[in-house]
CSV table of N, CA and C in Angstrom, one decimal:
chain,number,residue,atom,x,y,z
A,626,MET,N,126.8,14.8,63.2
A,626,MET,CA,126.8,13.5,62.7
A,626,MET,C,125.9,13.4,61.4
A,627,ASN,N,126.4,12.8,60.4
A,627,ASN,CA,125.7,12.6,59.2
A,627,ASN,C,125.0,11.3,59.1
A,628,ASP,N,123.8,11.3,58.4
A,628,ASP,CA,123.1,10.1,58.2
A,628,ASP,C,123.8,9.4,57.0
A,629,ALA,N,124.2,8.1,57.3
A,629,ALA,CA,125.0,7.4,56.3
A,629,ALA,C,124.2,7.2,55.0
A,630,ARG,N,122.9,7.1,55.0
A,630,ARG,CA,122.1,6.8,53.8
A,630,ARG,C,122.0,8.1,53.0
A,631,THR,N,121.7,9.2,53.6
A,631,THR,CA,121.4,10.4,52.8
A,631,THR,C,122.5,11.4,52.8
A,632,GLY,N,123.4,11.3,53.8
A,632,GLY,CA,124.5,12.3,53.9
A,632,GLY,C,124.0,13.6,54.7
A,633,ALA,N,122.7,13.6,55.0
A,633,ALA,CA,122.1,14.7,55.7
A,633,ALA,C,122.5,14.8,57.1
A,634,ARG,N,122.5,16.0,57.7
A,634,ARG,CA,122.7,16.2,59.1
A,634,ARG,C,121.3,16.2,59.7
A,635,PRO,N,121.0,15.3,60.6
A,635,PRO,CA,119.6,15.2,61.1
A,635,PRO,C,119.0,16.6,61.7
A,636,ALA,N,119.8,17.3,62.4
A,636,ALA,CA,119.3,18.6,62.9
A,636,ALA,C,118.9,19.6,61.8
A,637,LEU,N,119.6,19.5,60.7
A,637,LEU,CA,119.2,20.4,59.6
A,637,LEU,C,117.8,20.0,59.0
A,638,ALA,N,117.5,18.7,59.1
A,638,ALA,CA,116.1,18.3,58.7
A,638,ALA,C,115.1,19.0,59.6
A,639,LEU,N,115.4,19.3,60.8
A,639,LEU,CA,114.5,20.0,61.7
A,639,LEU,C,114.4,21.5,61.4
A,640,GLY,N,115.4,22.0,60.7
A,640,GLY,CA,115.4,23.4,60.4
A,640,GLY,C,116.4,24.2,61.2
A,641,ILE,N,117.2,23.5,61.9
A,641,ILE,CA,118.2,24.2,62.7
A,641,ILE,C,119.2,24.8,61.7
A,642,PRO,N,119.4,26.1,61.8
A,642,PRO,CA,120.2,26.8,60.8
A,642,PRO,C,121.7,26.5,61.0
A,643,GLU,N,122.5,26.8,59.9
A,643,GLU,CA,123.9,26.5,59.9
A,643,GLU,C,124.6,27.3,60.9
A,644,PHE,N,124.2,28.5,61.3
A,644,PHE,CA,125.0,29.3,62.3
A,644,PHE,C,124.9,28.6,63.6
A,645,VAL,N,123.9,27.8,63.9
A,645,VAL,CA,123.9,27.0,65.1
A,645,VAL,C,124.7,25.7,65.0
A,646,MET,N,124.5,25.0,63.9
A,646,MET,CA,125.2,23.8,63.6
A,646,MET,C,126.7,23.9,63.6
A,647,ASP,N,127.2,25.1,63.1
A,647,ASP,CA,128.6,25.3,62.9
A,647,ASP,C,129.3,26.0,64.1
A,648,ALA,N,128.5,26.3,65.1
A,648,ALA,CA,129.0,27.1,66.3
A,648,ALA,C,130.1,26.3,67.0
A,649,ALA,N,131.2,27.0,67.3
A,649,ALA,CA,132.3,26.3,68.0
A,649,ALA,C,132.0,26.0,69.4
A,650,ALA,N,131.2,26.9,70.1
A,650,ALA,CA,130.8,26.6,71.4
A,650,ALA,C,129.6,25.7,71.5
A,651,PRO,N,129.4,25.0,72.6
A,651,PRO,CA,128.2,24.2,72.7
A,651,PRO,C,126.9,25.0,72.7
A,652,VAL,N,126.0,24.5,71.9
A,652,VAL,CA,124.7,25.2,71.8
A,652,VAL,C,123.6,24.2,72.2
A,653,GLN,N,122.8,24.6,73.2
A,653,GLN,CA,121.9,23.6,73.8
A,653,GLN,C,121.0,23.0,72.8
A,654,CYS,N,120.4,23.7,71.8
A,654,CYS,CA,119.5,23.1,70.9
A,654,CYS,C,120.1,22.2,69.9
A,655,ARG,N,121.4,22.3,69.7
A,655,ARG,CA,122.1,21.3,68.9
A,655,ARG,C,122.3,20.0,69.6
A,656,GLU,N,122.4,20.1,70.9
A,656,GLU,CA,122.7,18.9,71.8
A,656,GLU,C,121.4,18.1,71.9
A,657,ASP,N,120.3,18.7,72.1
A,657,ASP,CA,119.0,18.0,72.3
A,657,ASP,C,117.9,18.7,71.6
A,658,PRO,N,117.8,18.7,70.2
A,658,PRO,CA,116.9,19.4,69.5
A,658,PRO,C,115.4,19.1,69.8
A,659,ASP,N,115.1,17.9,70.2
A,659,ASP,CA,113.7,17.5,70.5
A,659,ASP,C,113.0,18.4,71.5
A,660,ALA,N,113.8,18.9,72.5
A,660,ALA,CA,113.2,19.7,73.5
A,660,ALA,C,112.6,21.0,73.0
A,661,TRP,N,113.2,21.5,71.9
A,661,TRP,CA,112.8,22.7,71.3
A,661,TRP,C,111.6,22.6,70.3
A,662,PHE,N,111.2,21.4,70.1
A,662,PHE,CA,110.1,21.2,69.2
A,662,PHE,C,108.9,20.5,69.8
A,663,ALA,N,108.8,20.5,71.2
A,663,ALA,CA,107.7,20.0,71.9
A,663,ALA,C,106.5,20.9,71.7
A,664,GLU,N,105.3,20.2,71.6
A,664,GLU,CA,104.1,21.0,71.5
A,664,GLU,C,103.6,21.5,72.9
A,665,GLY,N,103.0,22.7,72.9
A,665,GLY,CA,102.4,23.2,74.1
A,665,GLY,C,103.3,23.9,75.1
A,666,LEU,N,104.5,24.3,74.6
A,666,LEU,CA,105.4,25.0,75.5
A,666,LEU,C,104.9,26.4,75.8
A,667,ARG,N,105.0,26.9,77.0
A,667,ARG,CA,104.7,28.2,77.3
A,667,ARG,C,105.8,29.2,77.0
A,668,GLN,N,105.5,30.5,76.9
A,668,GLN,CA,106.6,31.4,76.7
A,668,GLN,C,107.7,31.3,77.7
A,669,SER,N,107.3,31.2,79.0
A,669,SER,CA,108.4,31.1,80.0
A,669,SER,C,109.3,29.8,79.8
A,670,ASP,N,108.7,28.7,79.3
A,670,ASP,CA,109.5,27.5,79.0
A,670,ASP,C,110.5,27.8,77.9
A,671,ALA,N,110.0,28.5,76.8
A,671,ALA,CA,110.8,28.9,75.7
A,671,ALA,C,112.0,29.8,76.1
A,672,GLU,N,111.7,30.7,77.0
A,672,GLU,CA,112.8,31.6,77.4
A,672,GLU,C,113.8,30.9,78.2
A,673,ALA,N,113.3,29.9,79.1
A,673,ALA,CA,114.2,29.1,79.9
A,673,ALA,C,115.1,28.2,79.0
A,674,LEU,N,114.6,27.6,78.0
A,674,LEU,CA,115.3,26.8,77.1
A,674,LEU,C,116.5,27.5,76.5
A,675,CYS,N,116.3,28.8,76.1
A,675,CYS,CA,117.3,29.5,75.3
A,675,CYS,C,118.1,30.5,76.2
A,676,GLU,N,117.9,30.5,77.5
A,676,GLU,CA,118.6,31.4,78.4
A,676,GLU,C,120.1,31.2,78.3
A,677,GLY,N,120.7,32.3,78.1
A,677,GLY,CA,122.2,32.3,78.0
A,677,GLY,C,122.8,32.0,76.7
A,678,CYS,N,122.0,31.7,75.7
A,678,CYS,CA,122.5,31.3,74.4
A,678,CYS,C,123.0,32.6,73.7
A,679,SER,N,124.2,32.5,73.1
A,679,SER,CA,124.8,33.6,72.4
A,679,SER,C,124.1,33.9,71.0
A,680,PHE,N,123.2,33.0,70.6
A,680,PHE,CA,122.5,33.2,69.3
A,680,PHE,C,121.1,33.7,69.5
A,681,LEU,N,120.7,34.0,70.7
A,681,LEU,CA,119.3,34.4,71.0
A,681,LEU,C,118.7,35.4,70.0
A,682,ASP,N,119.3,36.5,69.8
A,682,ASP,CA,118.8,37.5,68.9
A,682,ASP,C,118.8,37.1,67.4
A,683,VAL,N,119.9,36.5,67.0
A,683,VAL,CA,120.0,36.0,65.6
A,683,VAL,C,119.0,34.9,65.3
A,684,CYS,N,118.8,34.0,66.3
A,684,CYS,CA,117.9,32.9,66.1
A,684,CYS,C,116.4,33.5,66.1
A,685,GLU,N,116.1,34.4,66.9
A,685,GLU,CA,114.8,35.0,66.9
A,685,GLU,C,114.5,35.7,65.5
A,686,ALA,N,115.5,36.4,65.0
A,686,ALA,CA,115.3,37.1,63.8
A,686,ALA,C,115.1,36.1,62.6
A,687,PHE,N,115.9,35.0,62.7
A,687,PHE,CA,115.8,33.9,61.7
A,687,PHE,C,114.4,33.4,61.7
A,688,ALA,N,113.8,33.1,62.8
A,688,ALA,CA,112.5,32.6,62.9
A,688,ALA,C,111.4,33.6,62.5
A,689,LEU,N,111.6,34.8,62.9
A,689,LEU,CA,110.6,35.8,62.5
A,689,LEU,C,110.4,36.0,61.0
A,690,GLU,N,111.5,35.7,60.3
A,690,GLU,CA,111.5,35.8,58.8
A,690,GLU,C,110.9,34.5,58.2
A,691,ARG,N,110.6,33.5,59.0
A,691,ARG,CA,110.1,32.2,58.5
A,691,ARG,C,108.9,31.8,59.3
A,692,PRO,N,107.7,32.3,58.9
A,692,PRO,CA,106.5,31.9,59.7
A,692,PRO,C,106.2,30.4,59.7
A,693,GLU,N,106.7,29.7,58.8
A,693,GLU,CA,106.4,28.3,58.7
A,693,GLU,C,107.1,27.5,59.8
A,694,LEU,N,108.1,28.0,60.5
A,694,LEU,CA,108.8,27.3,61.6
A,694,LEU,C,107.9,27.1,62.8
A,695,PHE,N,108.0,26.0,63.4
A,695,PHE,CA,107.4,25.7,64.7
A,695,PHE,C,108.4,25.4,65.7
A,696,GLY,N,108.0,25.4,67.0
A,696,GLY,CA,109.0,25.1,68.0
A,696,GLY,C,109.5,26.4,68.6
A,697,VAL,N,110.6,26.2,69.4
A,697,VAL,CA,111.2,27.4,70.1
A,697,VAL,C,112.4,27.9,69.3
A,698,TRP,N,112.4,29.2,69.0
A,698,TRP,CA,113.5,29.8,68.3
A,698,TRP,C,113.7,31.1,69.0
A,699,GLY,N,115.0,31.4,69.4
A,699,GLY,CA,115.4,32.6,70.0
A,699,GLY,C,114.6,33.0,71.2
A,700,GLY,N,114.2,31.9,72.0
A,700,GLY,CA,113.5,32.2,73.2
A,700,GLY,C,112.0,32.5,73.0
A,701,THR,N,111.5,32.3,71.8
A,701,THR,CA,110.1,32.6,71.5
A,701,THR,C,109.3,31.3,71.0
A,702,THR,N,108.1,31.2,71.4
A,702,THR,CA,107.2,30.2,70.8
A,702,THR,C,106.6,30.6,69.5
A,703,ARG,N,106.0,29.7,68.8
A,703,ARG,CA,105.4,30.1,67.5
A,703,ARG,C,104.3,31.2,67.7
A,704,ARG,N,103.5,31.0,68.8
A,704,ARG,CA,102.5,32.0,69.1
A,704,ARG,C,103.1,33.4,69.4
A,705,GLU,N,104.2,33.4,70.2
A,705,GLU,CA,104.8,34.7,70.5
A,705,GLU,C,105.4,35.3,69.2
A,706,ARG,N,105.9,34.5,68.3
A,706,ARG,CA,106.4,35.1,67.0
A,706,ARG,C,105.3,35.6,66.2
A,707,GLU,N,104.2,35.0,66.2
A,707,GLU,CA,103.0,35.5,65.4
A,707,GLU,C,102.6,36.8,66.0
A,708,ARG,N,102.6,36.9,67.3
A,708,ARG,CA,102.2,38.2,68.0
A,708,ARG,C,103.2,39.3,67.6
A,709,LEU,N,104.5,39.0,67.6
A,709,LEU,CA,105.5,39.9,67.3
A,709,LEU,C,105.4,40.4,65.8
A,710,ARG,N,105.1,39.5,64.9
A,710,ARG,CA,104.9,39.9,63.5
A,710,ARG,C,103.7,40.8,63.4
A,711,ARG,N,102.6,40.5,64.0
A,711,ARG,CA,101.4,41.4,64.0
A,711,ARG,C,101.7,42.8,64.5
A,712,THR,N,102.4,42.8,65.6
A,712,THR,CA,102.8,44.1,66.3
A,712,THR,C,103.7,44.9,65.4
A,713,ARG,N,104.6,44.3,64.7
A,713,ARG,CA,105.6,45.0,63.8
A,713,ARG,C,104.9,45.4,62.6
A,714,ALA,N,103.9,44.6,62.1
A,714,ALA,CA,103.2,45.0,60.9
A,714,ALA,C,102.3,46.2,61.1
A,715,ALA,N,101.8,46.3,62.3
A,715,ALA,CA,100.9,47.4,62.7
A,715,ALA,C,101.6,48.7,62.9
A,716,ALA,N,102.9,48.6,63.2
A,716,ALA,CA,103.7,49.8,63.6
A,716,ALA,C,104.0,50.6,62.3
């Protein structure tokens, strides 16, 4: 759904990538994006939100390349992605 004033798609303003917005199959974060941007989610909450999503790996990679993103991406929290980046940089 586009915003009539700006022509923008609201989920894109949140940073949801085109591969999710254009997916033919239902994608949970596209249906209720606010749940993925709640503060204080635990890693187990993030994993549960993304469980069964066909974009899990692609979405995590997308977020790992963009440290400015907050919220749940690819079943990871911002804190978990920071840890993954540190681990990969040390290797």
